[in-house]
PDB file of C-alpha atoms in Angstrom:
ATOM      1  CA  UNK L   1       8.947   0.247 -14.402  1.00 93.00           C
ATOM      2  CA  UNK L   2       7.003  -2.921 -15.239  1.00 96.00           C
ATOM      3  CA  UNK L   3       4.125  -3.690 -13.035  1.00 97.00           C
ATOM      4  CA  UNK L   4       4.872  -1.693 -10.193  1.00 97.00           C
ATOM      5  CA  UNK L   5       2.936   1.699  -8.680  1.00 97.00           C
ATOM      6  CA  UNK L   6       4.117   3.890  -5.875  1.00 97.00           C
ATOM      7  CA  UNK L   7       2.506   6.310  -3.953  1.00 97.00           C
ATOM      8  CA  UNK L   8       4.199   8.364  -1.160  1.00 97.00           C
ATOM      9  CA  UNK L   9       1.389   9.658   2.166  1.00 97.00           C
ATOM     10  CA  UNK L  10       3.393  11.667   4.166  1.00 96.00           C
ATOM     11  CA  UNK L  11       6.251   9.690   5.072  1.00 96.00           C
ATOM     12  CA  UNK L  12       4.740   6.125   4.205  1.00 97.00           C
ATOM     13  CA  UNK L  13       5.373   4.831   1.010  1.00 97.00           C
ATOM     14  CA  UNK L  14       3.124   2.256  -0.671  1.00 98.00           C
ATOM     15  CA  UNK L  15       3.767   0.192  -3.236  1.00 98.00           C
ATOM     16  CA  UNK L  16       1.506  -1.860  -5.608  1.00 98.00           C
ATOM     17  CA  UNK L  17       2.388  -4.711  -7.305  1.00 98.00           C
ATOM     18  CA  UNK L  18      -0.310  -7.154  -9.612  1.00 98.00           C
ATOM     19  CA  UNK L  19       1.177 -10.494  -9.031  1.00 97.00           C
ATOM     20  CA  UNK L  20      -1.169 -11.901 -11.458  1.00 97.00           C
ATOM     21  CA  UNK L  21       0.968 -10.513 -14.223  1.00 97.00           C
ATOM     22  CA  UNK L  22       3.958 -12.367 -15.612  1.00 97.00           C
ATOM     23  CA  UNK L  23       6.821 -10.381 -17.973  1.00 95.00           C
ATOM     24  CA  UNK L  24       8.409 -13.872 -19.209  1.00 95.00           C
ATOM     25  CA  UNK L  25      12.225 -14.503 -18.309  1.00 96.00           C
ATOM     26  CA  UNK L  26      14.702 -12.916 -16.647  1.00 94.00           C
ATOM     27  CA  UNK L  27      17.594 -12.202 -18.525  1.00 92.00           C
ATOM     28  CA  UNK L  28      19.603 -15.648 -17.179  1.00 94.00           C
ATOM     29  CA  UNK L  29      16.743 -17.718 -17.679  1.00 95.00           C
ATOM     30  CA  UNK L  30      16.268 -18.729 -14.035  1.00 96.00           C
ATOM     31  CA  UNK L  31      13.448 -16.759 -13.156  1.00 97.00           C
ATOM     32  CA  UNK L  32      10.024 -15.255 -14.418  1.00 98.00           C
ATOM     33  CA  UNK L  33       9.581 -11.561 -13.684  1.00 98.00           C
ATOM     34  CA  UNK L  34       6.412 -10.464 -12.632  1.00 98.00           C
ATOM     35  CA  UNK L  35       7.630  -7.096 -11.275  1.00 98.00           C
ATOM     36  CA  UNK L  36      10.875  -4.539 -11.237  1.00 97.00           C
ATOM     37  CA  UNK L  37      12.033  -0.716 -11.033  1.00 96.00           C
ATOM     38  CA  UNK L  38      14.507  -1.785 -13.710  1.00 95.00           C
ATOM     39  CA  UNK L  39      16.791  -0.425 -11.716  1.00 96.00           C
ATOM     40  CA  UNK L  40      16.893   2.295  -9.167  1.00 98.00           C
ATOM     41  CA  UNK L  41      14.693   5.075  -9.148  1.00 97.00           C
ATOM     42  CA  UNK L  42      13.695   7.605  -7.152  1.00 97.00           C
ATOM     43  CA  UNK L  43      10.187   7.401  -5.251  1.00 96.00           C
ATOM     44  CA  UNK L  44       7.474  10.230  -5.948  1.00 94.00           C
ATOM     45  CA  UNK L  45       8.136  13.616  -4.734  1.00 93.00           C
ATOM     46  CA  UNK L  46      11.999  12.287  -2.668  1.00 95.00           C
ATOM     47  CA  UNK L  47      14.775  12.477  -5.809  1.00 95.00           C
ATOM     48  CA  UNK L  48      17.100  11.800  -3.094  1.00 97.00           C
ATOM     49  CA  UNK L  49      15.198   8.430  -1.860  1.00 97.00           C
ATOM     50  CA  UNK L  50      16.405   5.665  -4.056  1.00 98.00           C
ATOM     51  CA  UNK L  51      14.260   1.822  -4.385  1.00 98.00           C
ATOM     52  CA  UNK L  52      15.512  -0.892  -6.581  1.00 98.00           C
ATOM     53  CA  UNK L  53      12.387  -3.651  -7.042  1.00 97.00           C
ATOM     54  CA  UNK L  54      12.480  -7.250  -8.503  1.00 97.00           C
ATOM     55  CA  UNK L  55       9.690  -9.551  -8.001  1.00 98.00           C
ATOM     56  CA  UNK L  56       9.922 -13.062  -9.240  1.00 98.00           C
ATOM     57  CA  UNK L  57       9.249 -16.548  -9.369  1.00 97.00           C
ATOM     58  CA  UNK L  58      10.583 -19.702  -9.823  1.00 96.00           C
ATOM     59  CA  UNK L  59       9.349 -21.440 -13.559  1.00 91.00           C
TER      60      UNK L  59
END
């Protein structure tokens, strides 16, 4: 994960993203990444819950 911090309270699940940071461009070129799971993972302590996370911006 780039960027990105989870913590799971009970049955709320927080996530914390710095959107100060910047990861340079995505892949196609069309965006700048400033956070993502990579993929889908599971959240702390729930293998069975799945999040996918991409935070961008325009350049």
């Amino acid at each position: 994960m780039k960027n990105c911090e989870m913590k799971l309270a009970g049955n709320i699940l927080t996530i914390t993203v710095d959107i100060s940071k910047e990861f340079g461009k995505s892949a196609s070129g069309k965006s700048i990444i400033i956070s993502s799971t990579e993929g889908n993972v599971s959240i702390p302590d729930k293998e069975d819950i799945k999040i996918g996370l991409n935070i961008y911006r325009k350049p």
